[in-house]
Structure formats: C-alpha cells, structure tokens
XYZ file of C-alpha atoms in Angstrom:
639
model
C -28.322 21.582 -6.316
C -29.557 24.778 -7.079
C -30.221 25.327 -10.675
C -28.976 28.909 -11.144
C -25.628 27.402 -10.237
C -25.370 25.280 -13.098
C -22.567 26.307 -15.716
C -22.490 26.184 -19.375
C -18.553 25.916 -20.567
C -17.533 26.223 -23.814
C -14.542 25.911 -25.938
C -12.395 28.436 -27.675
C -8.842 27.478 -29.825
C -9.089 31.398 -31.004
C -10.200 34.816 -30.305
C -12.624 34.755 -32.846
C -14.532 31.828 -31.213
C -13.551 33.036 -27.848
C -16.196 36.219 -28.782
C -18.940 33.950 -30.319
C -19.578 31.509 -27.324
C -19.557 34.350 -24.599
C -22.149 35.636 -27.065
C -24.308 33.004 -27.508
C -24.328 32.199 -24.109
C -21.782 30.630 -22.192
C -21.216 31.175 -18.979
C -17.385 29.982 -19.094
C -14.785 29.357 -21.211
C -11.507 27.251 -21.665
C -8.955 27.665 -24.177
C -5.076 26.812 -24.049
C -2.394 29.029 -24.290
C 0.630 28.405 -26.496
C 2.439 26.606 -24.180
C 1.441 23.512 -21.734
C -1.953 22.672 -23.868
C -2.766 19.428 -25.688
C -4.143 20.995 -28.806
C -0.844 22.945 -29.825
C -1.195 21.244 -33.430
C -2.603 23.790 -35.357
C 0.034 26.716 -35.190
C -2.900 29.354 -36.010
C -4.831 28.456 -32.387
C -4.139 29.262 -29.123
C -3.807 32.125 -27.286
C -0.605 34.310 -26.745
C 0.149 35.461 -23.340
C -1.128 38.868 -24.388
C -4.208 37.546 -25.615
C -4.507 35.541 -22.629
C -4.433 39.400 -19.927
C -6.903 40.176 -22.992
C -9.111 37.695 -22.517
C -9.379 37.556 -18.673
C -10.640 41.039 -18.874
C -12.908 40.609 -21.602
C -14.779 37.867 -19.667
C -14.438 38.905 -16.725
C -16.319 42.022 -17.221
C -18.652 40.159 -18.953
C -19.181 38.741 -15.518
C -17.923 35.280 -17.495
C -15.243 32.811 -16.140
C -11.907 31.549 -17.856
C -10.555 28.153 -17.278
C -6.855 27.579 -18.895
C -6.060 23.853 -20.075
C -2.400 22.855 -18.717
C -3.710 19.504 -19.098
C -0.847 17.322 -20.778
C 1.625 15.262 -18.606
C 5.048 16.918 -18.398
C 8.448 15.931 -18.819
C 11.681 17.184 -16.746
C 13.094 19.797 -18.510
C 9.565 21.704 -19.149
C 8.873 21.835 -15.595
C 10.927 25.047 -14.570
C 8.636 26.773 -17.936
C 6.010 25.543 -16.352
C 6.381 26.853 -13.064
C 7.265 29.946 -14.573
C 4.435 29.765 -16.200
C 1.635 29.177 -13.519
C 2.643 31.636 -11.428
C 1.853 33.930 -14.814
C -1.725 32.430 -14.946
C -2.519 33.357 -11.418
C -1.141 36.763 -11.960
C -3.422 37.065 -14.935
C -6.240 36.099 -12.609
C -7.911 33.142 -14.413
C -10.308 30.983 -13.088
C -8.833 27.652 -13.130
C -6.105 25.552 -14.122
C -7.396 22.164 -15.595
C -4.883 19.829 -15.337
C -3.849 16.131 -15.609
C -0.595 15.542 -14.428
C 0.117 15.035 -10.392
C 3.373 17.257 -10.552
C 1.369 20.336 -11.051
C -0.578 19.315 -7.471
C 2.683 20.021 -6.350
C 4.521 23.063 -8.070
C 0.776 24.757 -6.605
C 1.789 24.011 -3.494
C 4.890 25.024 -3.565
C 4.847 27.901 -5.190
C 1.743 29.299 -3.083
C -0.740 29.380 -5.850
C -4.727 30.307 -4.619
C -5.963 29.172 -8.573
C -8.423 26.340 -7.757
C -7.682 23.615 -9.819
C -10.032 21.456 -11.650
C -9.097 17.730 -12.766
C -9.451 16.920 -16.352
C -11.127 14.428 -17.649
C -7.523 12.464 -18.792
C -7.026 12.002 -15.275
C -9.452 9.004 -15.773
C -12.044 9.703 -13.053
C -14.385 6.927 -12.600
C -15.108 6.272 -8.721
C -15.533 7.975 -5.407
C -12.365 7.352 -3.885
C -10.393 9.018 -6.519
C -12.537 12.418 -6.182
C -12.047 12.227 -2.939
C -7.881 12.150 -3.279
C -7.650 14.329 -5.358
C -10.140 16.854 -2.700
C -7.930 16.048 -0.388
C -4.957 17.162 -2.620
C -6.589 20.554 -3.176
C -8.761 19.952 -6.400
C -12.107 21.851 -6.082
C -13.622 20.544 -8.794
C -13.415 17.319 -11.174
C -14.343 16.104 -14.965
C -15.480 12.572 -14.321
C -14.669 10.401 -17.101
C -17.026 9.723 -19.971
C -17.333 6.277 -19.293
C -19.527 6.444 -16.464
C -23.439 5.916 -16.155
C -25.656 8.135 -15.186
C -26.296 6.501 -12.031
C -22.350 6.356 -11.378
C -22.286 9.980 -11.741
C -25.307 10.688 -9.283
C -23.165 8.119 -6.933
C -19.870 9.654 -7.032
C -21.970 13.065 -6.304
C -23.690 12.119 -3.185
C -20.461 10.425 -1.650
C -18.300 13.065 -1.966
C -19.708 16.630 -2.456
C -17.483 18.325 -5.027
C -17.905 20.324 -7.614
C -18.394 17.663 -11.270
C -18.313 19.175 -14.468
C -19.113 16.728 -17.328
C -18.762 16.418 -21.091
C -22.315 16.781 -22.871
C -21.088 16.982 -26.582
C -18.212 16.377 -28.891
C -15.610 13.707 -30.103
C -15.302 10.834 -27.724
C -12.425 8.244 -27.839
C -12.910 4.661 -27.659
C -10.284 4.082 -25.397
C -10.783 4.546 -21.614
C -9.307 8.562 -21.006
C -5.721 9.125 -20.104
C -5.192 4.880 -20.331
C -4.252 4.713 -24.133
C -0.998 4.571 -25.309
C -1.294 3.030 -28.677
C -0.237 6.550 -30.781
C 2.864 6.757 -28.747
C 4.067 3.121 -29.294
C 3.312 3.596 -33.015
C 4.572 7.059 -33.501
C 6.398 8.749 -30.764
C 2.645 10.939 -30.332
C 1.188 10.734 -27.515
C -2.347 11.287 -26.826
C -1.619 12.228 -23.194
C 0.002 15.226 -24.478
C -2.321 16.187 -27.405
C -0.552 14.376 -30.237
C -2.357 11.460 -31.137
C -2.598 9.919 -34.234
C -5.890 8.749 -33.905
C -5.317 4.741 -34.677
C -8.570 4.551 -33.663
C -9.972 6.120 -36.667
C -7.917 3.914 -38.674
C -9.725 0.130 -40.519
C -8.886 -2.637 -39.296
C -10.794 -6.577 -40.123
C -11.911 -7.932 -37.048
C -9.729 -11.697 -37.575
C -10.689 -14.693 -34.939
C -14.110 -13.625 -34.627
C -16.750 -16.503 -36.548
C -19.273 -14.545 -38.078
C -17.303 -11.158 -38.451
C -16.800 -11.248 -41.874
C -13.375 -10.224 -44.099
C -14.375 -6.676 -45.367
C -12.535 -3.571 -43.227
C -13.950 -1.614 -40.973
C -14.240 1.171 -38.322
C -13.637 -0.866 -35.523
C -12.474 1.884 -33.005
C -14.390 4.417 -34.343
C -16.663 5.809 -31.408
C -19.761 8.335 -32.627
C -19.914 11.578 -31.099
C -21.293 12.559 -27.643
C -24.470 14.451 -27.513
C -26.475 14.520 -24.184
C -28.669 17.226 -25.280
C -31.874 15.569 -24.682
C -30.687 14.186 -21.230
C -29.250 17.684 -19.194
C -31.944 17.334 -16.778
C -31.238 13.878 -15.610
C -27.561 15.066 -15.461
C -28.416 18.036 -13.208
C -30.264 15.756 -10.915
C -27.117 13.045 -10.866
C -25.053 16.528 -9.193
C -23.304 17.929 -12.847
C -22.994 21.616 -12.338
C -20.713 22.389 -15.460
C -21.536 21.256 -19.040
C -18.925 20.743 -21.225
C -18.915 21.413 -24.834
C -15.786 19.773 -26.884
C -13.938 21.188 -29.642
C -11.506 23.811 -29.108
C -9.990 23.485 -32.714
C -13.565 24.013 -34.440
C -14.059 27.121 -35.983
C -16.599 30.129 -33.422
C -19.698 29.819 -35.749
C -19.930 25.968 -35.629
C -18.816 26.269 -31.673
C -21.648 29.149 -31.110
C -24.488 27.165 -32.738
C -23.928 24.828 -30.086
C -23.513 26.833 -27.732
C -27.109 28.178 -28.064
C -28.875 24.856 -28.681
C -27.160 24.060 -25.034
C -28.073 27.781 -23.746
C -31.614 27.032 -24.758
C -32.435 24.072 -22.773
C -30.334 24.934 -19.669
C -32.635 28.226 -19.649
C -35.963 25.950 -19.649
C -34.282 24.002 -17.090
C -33.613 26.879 -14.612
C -37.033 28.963 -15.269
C -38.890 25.460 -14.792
C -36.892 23.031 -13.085
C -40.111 20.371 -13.624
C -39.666 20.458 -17.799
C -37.661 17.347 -18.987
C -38.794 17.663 -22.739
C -36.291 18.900 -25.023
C -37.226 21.313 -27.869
C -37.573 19.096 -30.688
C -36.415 21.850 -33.298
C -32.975 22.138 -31.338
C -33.057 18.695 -31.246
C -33.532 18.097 -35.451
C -30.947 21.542 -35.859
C -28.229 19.620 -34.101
C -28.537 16.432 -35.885
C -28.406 18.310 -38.921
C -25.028 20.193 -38.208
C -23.836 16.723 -36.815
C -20.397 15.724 -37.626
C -20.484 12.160 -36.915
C -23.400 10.290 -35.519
C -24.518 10.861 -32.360
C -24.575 8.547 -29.024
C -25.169 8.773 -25.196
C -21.389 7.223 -24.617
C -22.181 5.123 -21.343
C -24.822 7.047 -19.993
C -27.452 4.312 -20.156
C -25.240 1.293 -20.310
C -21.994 0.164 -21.510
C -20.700 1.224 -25.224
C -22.294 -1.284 -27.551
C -22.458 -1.338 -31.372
C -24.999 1.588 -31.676
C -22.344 3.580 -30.183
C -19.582 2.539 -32.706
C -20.128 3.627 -36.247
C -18.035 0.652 -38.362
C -19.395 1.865 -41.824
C -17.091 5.249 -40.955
C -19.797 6.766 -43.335
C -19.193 10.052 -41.300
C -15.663 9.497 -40.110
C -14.126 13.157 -40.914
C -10.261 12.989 -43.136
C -7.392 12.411 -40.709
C -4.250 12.630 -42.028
C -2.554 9.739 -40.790
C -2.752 5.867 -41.999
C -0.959 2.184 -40.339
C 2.876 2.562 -40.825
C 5.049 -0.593 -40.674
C 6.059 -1.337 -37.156
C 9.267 -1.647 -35.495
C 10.485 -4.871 -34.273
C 13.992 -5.311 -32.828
C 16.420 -7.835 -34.703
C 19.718 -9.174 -34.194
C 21.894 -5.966 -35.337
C 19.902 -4.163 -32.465
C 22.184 -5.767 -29.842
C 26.076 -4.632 -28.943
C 28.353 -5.526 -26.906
C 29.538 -3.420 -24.254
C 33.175 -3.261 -22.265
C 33.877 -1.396 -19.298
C 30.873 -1.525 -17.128
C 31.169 -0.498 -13.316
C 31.044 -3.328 -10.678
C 28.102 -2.591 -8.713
C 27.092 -4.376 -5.386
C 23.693 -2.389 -4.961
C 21.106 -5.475 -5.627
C 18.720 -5.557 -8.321
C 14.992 -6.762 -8.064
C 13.002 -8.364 -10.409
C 9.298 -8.511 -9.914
C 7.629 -10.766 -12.341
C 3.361 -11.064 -13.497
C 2.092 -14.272 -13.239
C -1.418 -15.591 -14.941
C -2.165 -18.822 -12.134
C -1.145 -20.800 -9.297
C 0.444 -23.421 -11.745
C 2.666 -20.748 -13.387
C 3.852 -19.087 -10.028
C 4.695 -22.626 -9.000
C 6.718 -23.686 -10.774
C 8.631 -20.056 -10.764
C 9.614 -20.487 -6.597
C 12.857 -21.365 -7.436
C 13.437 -19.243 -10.461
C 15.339 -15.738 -8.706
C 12.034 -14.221 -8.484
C 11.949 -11.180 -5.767
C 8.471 -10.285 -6.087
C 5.119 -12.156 -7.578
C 2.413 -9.670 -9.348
C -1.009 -11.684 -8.934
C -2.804 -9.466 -10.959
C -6.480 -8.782 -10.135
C -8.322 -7.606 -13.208
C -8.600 -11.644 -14.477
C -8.436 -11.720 -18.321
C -10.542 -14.344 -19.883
C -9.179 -15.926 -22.663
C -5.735 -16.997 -20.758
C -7.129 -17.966 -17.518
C -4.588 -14.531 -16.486
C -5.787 -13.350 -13.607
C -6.875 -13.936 -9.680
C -9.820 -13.909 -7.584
C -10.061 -14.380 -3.346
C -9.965 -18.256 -3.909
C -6.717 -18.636 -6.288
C -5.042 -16.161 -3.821
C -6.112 -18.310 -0.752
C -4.371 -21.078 -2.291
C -1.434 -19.755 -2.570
C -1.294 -18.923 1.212
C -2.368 -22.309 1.695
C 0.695 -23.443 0.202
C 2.477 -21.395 1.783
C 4.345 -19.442 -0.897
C 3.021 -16.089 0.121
C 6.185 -17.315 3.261
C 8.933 -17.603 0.931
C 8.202 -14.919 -1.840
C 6.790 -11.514 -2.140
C 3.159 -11.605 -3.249
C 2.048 -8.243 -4.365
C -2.079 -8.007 -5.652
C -2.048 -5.721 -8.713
C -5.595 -3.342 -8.993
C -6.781 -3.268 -12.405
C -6.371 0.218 -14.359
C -9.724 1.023 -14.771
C -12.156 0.774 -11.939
C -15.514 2.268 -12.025
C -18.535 3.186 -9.795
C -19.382 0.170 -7.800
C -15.880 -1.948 -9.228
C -14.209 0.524 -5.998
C -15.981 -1.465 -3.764
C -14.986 -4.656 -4.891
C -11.066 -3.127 -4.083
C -12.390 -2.320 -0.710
C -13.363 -5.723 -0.331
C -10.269 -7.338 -1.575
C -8.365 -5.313 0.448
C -10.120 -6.054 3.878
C -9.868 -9.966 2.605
C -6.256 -9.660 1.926
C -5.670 -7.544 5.431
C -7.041 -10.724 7.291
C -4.782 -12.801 5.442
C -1.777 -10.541 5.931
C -1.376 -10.115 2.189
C 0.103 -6.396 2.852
C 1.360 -5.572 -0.366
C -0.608 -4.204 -3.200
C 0.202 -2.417 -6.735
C -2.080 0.258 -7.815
C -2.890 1.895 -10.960
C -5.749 4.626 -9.817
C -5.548 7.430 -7.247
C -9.270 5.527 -5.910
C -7.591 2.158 -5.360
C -4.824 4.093 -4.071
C -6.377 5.883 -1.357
C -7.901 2.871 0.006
C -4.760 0.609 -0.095
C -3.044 3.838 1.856
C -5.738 4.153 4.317
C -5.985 0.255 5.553
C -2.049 0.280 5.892
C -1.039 -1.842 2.854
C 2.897 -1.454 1.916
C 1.479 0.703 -2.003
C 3.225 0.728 -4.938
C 2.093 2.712 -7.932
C 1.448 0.882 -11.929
C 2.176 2.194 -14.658
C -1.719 3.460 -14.869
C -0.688 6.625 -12.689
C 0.953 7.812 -15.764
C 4.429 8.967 -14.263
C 6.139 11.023 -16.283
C 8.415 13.218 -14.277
C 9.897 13.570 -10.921
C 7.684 16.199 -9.788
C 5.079 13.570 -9.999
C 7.208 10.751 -8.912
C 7.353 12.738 -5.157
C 3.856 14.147 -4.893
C 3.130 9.654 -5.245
C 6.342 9.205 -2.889
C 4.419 11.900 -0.581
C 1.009 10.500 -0.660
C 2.685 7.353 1.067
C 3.900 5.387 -2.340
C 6.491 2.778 -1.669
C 7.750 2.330 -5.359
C 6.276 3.885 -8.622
C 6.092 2.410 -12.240
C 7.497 4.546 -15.257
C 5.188 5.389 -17.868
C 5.123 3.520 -20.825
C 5.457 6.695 -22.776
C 8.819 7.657 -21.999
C 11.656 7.928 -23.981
C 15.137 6.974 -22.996
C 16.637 10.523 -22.022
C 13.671 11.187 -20.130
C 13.201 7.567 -18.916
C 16.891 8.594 -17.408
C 16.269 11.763 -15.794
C 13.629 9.914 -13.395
C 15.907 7.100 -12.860
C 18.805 8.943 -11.683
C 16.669 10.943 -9.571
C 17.538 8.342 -6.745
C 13.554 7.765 -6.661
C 12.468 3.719 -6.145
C 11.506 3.620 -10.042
C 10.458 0.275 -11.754
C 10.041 -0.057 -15.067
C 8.559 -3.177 -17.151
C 11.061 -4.492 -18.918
C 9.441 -7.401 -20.589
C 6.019 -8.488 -21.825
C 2.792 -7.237 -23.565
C 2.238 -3.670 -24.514
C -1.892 -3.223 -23.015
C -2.527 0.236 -26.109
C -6.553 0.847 -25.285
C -8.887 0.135 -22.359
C -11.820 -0.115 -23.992
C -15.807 -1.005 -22.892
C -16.341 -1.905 -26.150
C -16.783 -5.718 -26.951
C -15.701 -6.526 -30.643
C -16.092 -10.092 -30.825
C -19.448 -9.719 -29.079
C -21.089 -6.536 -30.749
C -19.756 -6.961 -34.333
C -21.826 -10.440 -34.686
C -24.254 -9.818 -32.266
C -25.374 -6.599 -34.542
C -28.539 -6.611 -31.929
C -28.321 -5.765 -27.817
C -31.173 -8.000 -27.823
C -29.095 -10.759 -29.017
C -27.128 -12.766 -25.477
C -23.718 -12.813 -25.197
C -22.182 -16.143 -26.341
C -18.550 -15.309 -24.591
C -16.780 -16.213 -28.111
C -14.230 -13.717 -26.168
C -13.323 -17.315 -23.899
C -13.252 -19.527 -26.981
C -10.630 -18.308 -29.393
C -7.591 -15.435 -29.672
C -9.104 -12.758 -31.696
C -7.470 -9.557 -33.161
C -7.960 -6.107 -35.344
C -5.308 -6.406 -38.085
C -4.287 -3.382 -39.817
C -3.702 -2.584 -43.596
C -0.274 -3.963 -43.316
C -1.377 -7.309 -42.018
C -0.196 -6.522 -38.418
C -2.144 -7.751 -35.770
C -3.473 -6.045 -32.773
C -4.737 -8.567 -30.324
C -7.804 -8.440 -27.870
C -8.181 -9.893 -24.587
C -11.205 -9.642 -22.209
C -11.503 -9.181 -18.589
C -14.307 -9.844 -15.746
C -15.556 -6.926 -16.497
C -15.632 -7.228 -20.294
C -13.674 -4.542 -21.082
C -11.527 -4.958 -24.215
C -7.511 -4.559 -23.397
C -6.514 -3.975 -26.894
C -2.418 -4.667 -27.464
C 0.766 -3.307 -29.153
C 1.337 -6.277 -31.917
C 4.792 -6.902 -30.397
C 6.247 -7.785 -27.020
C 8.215 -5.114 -25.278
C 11.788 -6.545 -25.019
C 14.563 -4.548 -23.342
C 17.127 -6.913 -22.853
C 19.849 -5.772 -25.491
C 19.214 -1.778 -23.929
C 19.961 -3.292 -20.433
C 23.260 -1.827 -20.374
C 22.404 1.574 -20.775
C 19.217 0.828 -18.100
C 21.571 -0.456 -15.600
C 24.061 2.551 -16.210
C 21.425 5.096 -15.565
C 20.217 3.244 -12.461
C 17.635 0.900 -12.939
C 17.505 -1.733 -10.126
C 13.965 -2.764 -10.248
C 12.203 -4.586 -13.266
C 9.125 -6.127 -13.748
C 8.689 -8.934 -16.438
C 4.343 -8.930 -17.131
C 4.955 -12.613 -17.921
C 0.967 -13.891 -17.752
C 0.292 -14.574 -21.068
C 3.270 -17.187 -21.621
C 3.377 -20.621 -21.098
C 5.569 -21.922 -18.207
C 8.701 -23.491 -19.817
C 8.628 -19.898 -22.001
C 8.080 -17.356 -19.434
C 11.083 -19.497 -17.135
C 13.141 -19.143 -19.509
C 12.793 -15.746 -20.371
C 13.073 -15.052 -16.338
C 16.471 -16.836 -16.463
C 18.007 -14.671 -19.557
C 17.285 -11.343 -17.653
C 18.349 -12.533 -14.336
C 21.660 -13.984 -15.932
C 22.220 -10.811 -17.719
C 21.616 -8.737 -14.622
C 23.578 -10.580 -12.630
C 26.719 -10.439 -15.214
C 26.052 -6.248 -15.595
C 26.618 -5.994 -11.826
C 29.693 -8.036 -11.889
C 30.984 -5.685 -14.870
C 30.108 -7.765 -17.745
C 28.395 -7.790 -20.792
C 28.796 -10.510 -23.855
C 24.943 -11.610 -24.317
C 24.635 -11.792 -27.905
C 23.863 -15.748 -27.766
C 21.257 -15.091 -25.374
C 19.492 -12.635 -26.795
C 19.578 -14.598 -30.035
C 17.862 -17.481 -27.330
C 15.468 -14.579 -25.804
C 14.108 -13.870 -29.727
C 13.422 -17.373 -30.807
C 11.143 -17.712 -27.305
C 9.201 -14.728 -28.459
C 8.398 -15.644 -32.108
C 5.461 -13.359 -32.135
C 8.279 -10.021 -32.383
C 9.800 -7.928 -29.685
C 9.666 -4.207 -29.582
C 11.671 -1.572 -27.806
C 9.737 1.467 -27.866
C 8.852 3.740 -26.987
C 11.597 3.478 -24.779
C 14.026 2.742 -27.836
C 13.583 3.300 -31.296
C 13.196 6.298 -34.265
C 11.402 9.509 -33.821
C 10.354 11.434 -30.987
C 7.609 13.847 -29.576
C-alpha cells in the first residue's frame, strides 16, 4: 500500500468539533445526521440537513472527505424516510454512506445511487468470505471488527483486496459488534440502533467460579482502545483508514487526538522505515485517558489486562439492573374464534447430542438444528464424528438435519466452515443454517439448501429480500423485534421463522470470566473450570446471567430467563407464523420432549380453530422452573 493513501477519520456529533478535527488534521470525517444515526441521544448533536449541504462544502473545499453514519438496522415503516432520505445524501454529494443493515444494499440499488458504501463495523466483520459478499454486493470499503488480530487483519487484506478502515482509539464493547442483544431484552434499547443501556458497565459477582471471590465487580467492563503505538504494523496488515471513536465527545478533547494520531501518521509517510512512536504523544494521551487503555485483540484474545474489574475509571452512566420480566399465569387468555387453517406449520427444534435427537424421532419434529459452535459445559454441540453417527443411523433418512454455523467466526474459524461444508457435501448433508454473510457465501457457493439465523440481524423486509435474493431459503427474525414489527415481516408472505422457545444468547464475548478472574496472570494455564461447573454474573437484584463456553472459548453470556411464547401463539399464528424453532439444547430429554409436545399440541389445535391451553401452559411453566420471558417480542416499553 502506498502510504500517502492512508486516511486519518475522525469523529464529529457537532459543528463545533466538525471545525476542530479538519483543523488538527484529519483527512475525513463522519458525523450523523438527525435522522437514521445511532447516536441520536443527545438532542444537542447531530447535524441538520442544512448543516449537513454546509458541511459537504466546507470539507470539501478543504479538499477533506465526509462519510454519513446510517448505520442502525431499520424497521418497516422508516424505510420510505429512509429512502427519501438517501437519495438526499447523494444529492448533497457526501462521500459515503456507512451502514449496517442489508436493506440499504438494496434501496441503493434500486434507487440508482453512485454513493460508495462502506460497511460498519456492527456488521460484525471478522473473515474473508464476508468482505468478499459484501464486494460483491457493491461495498467498496469495510470496518473489520475489533475483535480481530493483527495477523487476521493482514489475512483478510491479502485475500480480498478492498479497501479496510479500522478502529485505532475509543470505547470498545465487550460483546462481539452487532451480536449483543442484552439492552434490548432488558429495556426495549437496542444497541443495534444506538440505544443501549450499557449492562455491560453495570457490577455484577462472578457466582460458580471457586476462587472468584463475593465482592462486585466490573465484569463486562472492557478498557478503551488505543493503537497509537502500533499504526505501523496496521499499515503493513493493509488498514488504509484510521478510525477515531467518539462522536458525542466534545471538538477540543476530539482534536487533541486527532493530532497525537496526525503526528505519527506524518512520521509514517515521510519515513515509512520509523516504527517508534513519540514517547511525549505517547505520555500526553495516557494523561487525557478516559479509561485505561488496551490493544483489544490485536495481539491475542481479550484477557484480564484488557478488562478493568476495579471500574476505577468507569465514567457515570445513567442507568442501573431493573427487575426483570418473567411471564406468569395471568399472562395467558383464552381466545374464541380462530380461522381454520390447512396451510401446515413446521417446527424445527435445536438439539445438544445424538442421545437427545434420539429419542426426539418420533416426537412431530420437521427439522433437527445440530448446531456447530459445541458449547462446553452441556456437551451442546457437534463435530464431523457426532454428525457421522447420525447418518450412520440413519436418521439424517427420516428427518431433516440442518448444521447450524456458529455466529461469530473469525480469521482462520472460515476455514473450518469450508471444511465442514465439503465433509457434509460428501455425505449429502445439504442443508445448513447460517448466521454470517462469510459462512453464507460459502454454503451458497457449494450448493447447500441456506437458511439464514437469527445472527443476520433481520429486521425488515427490505432485508428479508436482499437474503431471499442472495439465494436464502428461509430467514430467522431478529430477536429484537417487537410484536407490530415482528408482524409486518410475517405477513409479508416471506418464509420467516422465528424462535419461539429456549435460551436468550445477550453477548458474544472473547472474554473468559471463570478463567481470567482467578487466573489474574496470562502466565497462569487454563484449568477449563468453564467444563466443571454452571457459572454466572448475578446482578444487584440477585438475577442471574449465566455463562456458557464454546470450542473456541468465547463466552455466550444469557438473558436470565427462557424465551417462552406459547400463551402469544394465537396472535403469532394470526399474523402468519408457520415456522418455529424451539433452541431446546440445554434441556434434559424427558424436559425438552415435553415441551416439544405442548407447542405441537397447541399448534395443531390453532389450525383446527381452537384455543383453551391454560392447563398446559400452567404444565409448560412448571418444566421451566428457571422463569420464562416474552420479550422483547412481548412485554412493557418500547424503542
């Protein structure tokens, strides 16, 4: 790469700070308007649509870019704005749209927009195949997530060419990008759309773990991002943007980074042989530092250093554990005068083992999920030699077998996919579930019948045919949706599934609790107490937030209750669900069987007009002792 090529981008939330970066040095810079952005918080940021013709023209003849953020996932009725809106932007002449959700792929093709888009960093990012999609879909340049090393950055350069900006300081989340879903459960906020609540930056005690102690702590609380010190390894891995964070911070703070950043990009250019940083920029930044610094995943996976559990420098955030809701007997009603329907209904149900989907042949099961990311502590999960058992028994014959890709999959972890893929091809095993666009592309490519998980984050039906387009069989809702929207994309005649039943997965996170927290030392080996007991963060109100772990230790981090639709199944049916998914691989058999033969009963009786289930769901909450949820589907308060 040539060095005079490489781009310094920095944030703005207001005009002010808009002025201060392009004068200390940036060569680019993205700000949201008023509409479409996920920092619409703070009423006194963001830019009008005036300011926005302003500030094109301001940069511009400053020779300096703008990039606009429409980088939340949409619903329905915002997408005509939003169009609307777009074809505004390209009017205005701006640089780039950064975006997250699919749907806007397509409103660019169809309205015959020439704005290059660039993907942001919640699309989640982490492998080769996935740039390459999305190049393929018209995105000329991506923002890999921050998960990724340094040599899976360099990697994901040389195989596919593009354009990679990267993040080189600010607030990092602890949670895998555009994967957590923990504010919304809680609080109707979602942090896909800019709202989040931050649980995260909440205490928690660390409860299971021998060793960890009583006191609260920081658990989830990731340090700040500063790569600084490291821009010339970056440049030689193939970044060519740098990305500051921090679009609500005020210009001055925003502009003294700028120019530590300015500084050593300069050295880099003049003498593309200097790798020292300037130690005075180096001691000025960790003096303005908000929170304590770390290099994320750059040099390895996130391990205590990166997590600061004292939260000595954990900034005020307004928002604390409230009491969670958890669905009781007065949440279920009886309902007359439901339509006969003869249109048959499908239900697809997770399995942990060979010994649970056993003993399910016979239990009205369509369609088996074998999932593939293998969590530890439940012996949930598959590899290539559980599979080939069950096509040497012969069940893969008389049921549906569908291999589910995990949610997060990273550098190298793509070519494990490809190789599970090419195994299951020789096997004809044609049927796989995928939660990333990389995953995705290959399962496409090879032939496999695809569906999509709910890791593509589908949250409209602009987004639910760009996947139908790309060659997607079936497509998972998102777990964020509310009912009215939930409906819109149902009755949308689109093959829609939905999970029904089963754990709510909040955080993806690389970050090892019951590991790091006793270890205290990277030095010290890993004794897998993930394997040997259930462990969990509980929060002030004593509610518990379980962990699991899977092959590739990463911490799945879950909702405290189960989700439990059955007494909304009614209104479900009505709006024209037909296919539902139970994730039943963290019950035992006689439990999960049971709770297979509730829905299926109830199902059955809604298409035959019926609807007098009180006594089973009374059954249904009695199997699930740990609490059942409904939301974010169901419940109080929404975004």
């Amino acid at each position: 790469m040539e060095h005079t090529q490489i781009e310094l981008l920095a944030p703005a939330g207001r005009w002010e700070a808009m002025e201060k970066v392009a004068a200390a040095g940036a060569d680019a810079v993205y700000l949201g308007g008023k509409r479409f952005n996920m920092r619409l918080l703070r009423p006194g940021f963001n830019f009008s649509d005036q300011e926005l013709h302003d500030a094109v023209r301001y940069l511009h003849q400053q020779d300096k870019r703008l990039y606009i953020t429409i980088n939340n996932l949409y619903y329905d009725e915002e997408i005509e704005e939003l169009s609307d809106y777009l074809l505004f932007l390209q009017e205005l002449g701006v640089d780039a749209l950064i975006i997250q959700d699919s749907a806007i792929i397509k409103l660019h093709r169809q309205l015959g927009l020439t704005v290059p888009l660039h993907a942001s960093v919640q699309m989640g990012l982490g492998n080769s195949q996935a740039v390459k999609f999305l190049a393929e879909n018209g995105v000329s340049r991506v923002i890999l997530s921050k998960n990724l090393s340094l040599q899976e950055i360099s990697q994901i350069h040389k195989e596919t060419g593009i354009d990679i900006e990267y993040f080189a300081h600010g607030d990092l989340c602890i949670s895998h990008t555009g994967q957590c879903v923990m504010s919304n459960i809680i609080a109707s906020k979602s942090g896909n759309r800019g709202v989040c609540i931050k649980p995260c930056r909440w205490q928690y005690t660390l409860e299971g773990v021998p060793g960890a102690g009583n006191e609260p702590g920081y658990y989830l609380a990731h340090k700040d991002l500063c790569l600084h010190s490291h821009l010339h390894s970056l440049i030689q891995a193939g970044v060519c943007s740098f990305k500051i964070e921090g679009r609500m911070r005020e210009g001055k703070f925003l502009a003294f980074l700028v120019e530590a950043y300015r500084k050593a990009l300069d050295r880099i250019i003049a003498n593309p042989e200097d790798t020292q940083s300037d130690l005075e920029d180096v001691n000025r930044l960790q003096e303005k530092r908000i929170r304590n610094y770390t290099t994320a995943n750059l040099f390895g996976r996130t391990r205590i250093n990166s997590v600061d559990i004292s939260g000595e420098r954990e900034p005020f955030f307004p928002t604390t554990p409230l009491p969670l809701e958890q669905l009781q007997a007065q949440d279920y009603t009886d309902v007359a005068d439901i339509k006969v329907d003869t249109v048959p209904v499908e239900l697809t149900v997770k399995v942990a083992n060979l010994d649970a989907l056993t003993s399910l042949k016979n239990a009205g099961v369509d369609r088996f999920i074998l999932g593939y990311e293998y969590i530890r502590q439940h012996n949930a999960g598959w590899n290539k030699k559980q599979i080939a058992r069950v096509i040497e028994q012969g069940i893969n014959e008389i049921a549906s077998i569908i291999v589910e890709t995990p949610r997060i999959v990273c550098g190298d972890e793509i070519n494990d996919i490809e190789k599970l893929l090419d195994w299951m091809k020789a096997r004809n095993l044609t049927e796989v579930l995928v939660n990333d666009f990389g995953s995705m592309r290959l399962a496409l490519d090879k032939g496999f019948t695809v569906s999509g998980g709910p890791g593509l984050n589908l949250s409209n039906n602009g987004a639910a045919a760009f996947l139908r387009d790309s060659g997607l069989k079936r497509i998972t809702a998102s777990l964020e949706l509310n009912f009215s929207r939930l409906q819109k994309i149902l009755q949308s005649g689109q093959p829609v599934e939905m999970l029904v039943h089963g754990p709510l997965c909040g955080m993806i996170s690389d970050f090892c609790q019951a590991y790091d927290v006793t270890a205290g030392s990277e030095e010290v080996p890993c004794t897998n107490q993930c394997q040997a007991q259930d462990y969990a963060l509980a929060d002030e109100h004593g509610q518990r937030y379980p962990i699991t772990s899977d092959a590739y230790c990463r911490s799945y981090i879950y909702f405290p209750y189960h989700l439990g639709l059955f007494p909304y199944l009614p209104q479900l049916y009505a709006a024209g669900l037909r296919y539902l998914r139970i994730d039943g691989q963290y019950y035992e058999k006689e439990q999960l069987l049971q709770t297979i033969a509730l829905y299926r009963k109830a199902m059955g009786d809604l298409q035959a007009g019926q609807w007098q289930q009180m006594d089973n769901y009374l059954k249904l909450l009695q199997l699930h002792p740990q609490g059942l949820t409904a939301r974010p589907y169901f419940g109080n308060g929404e975004e």
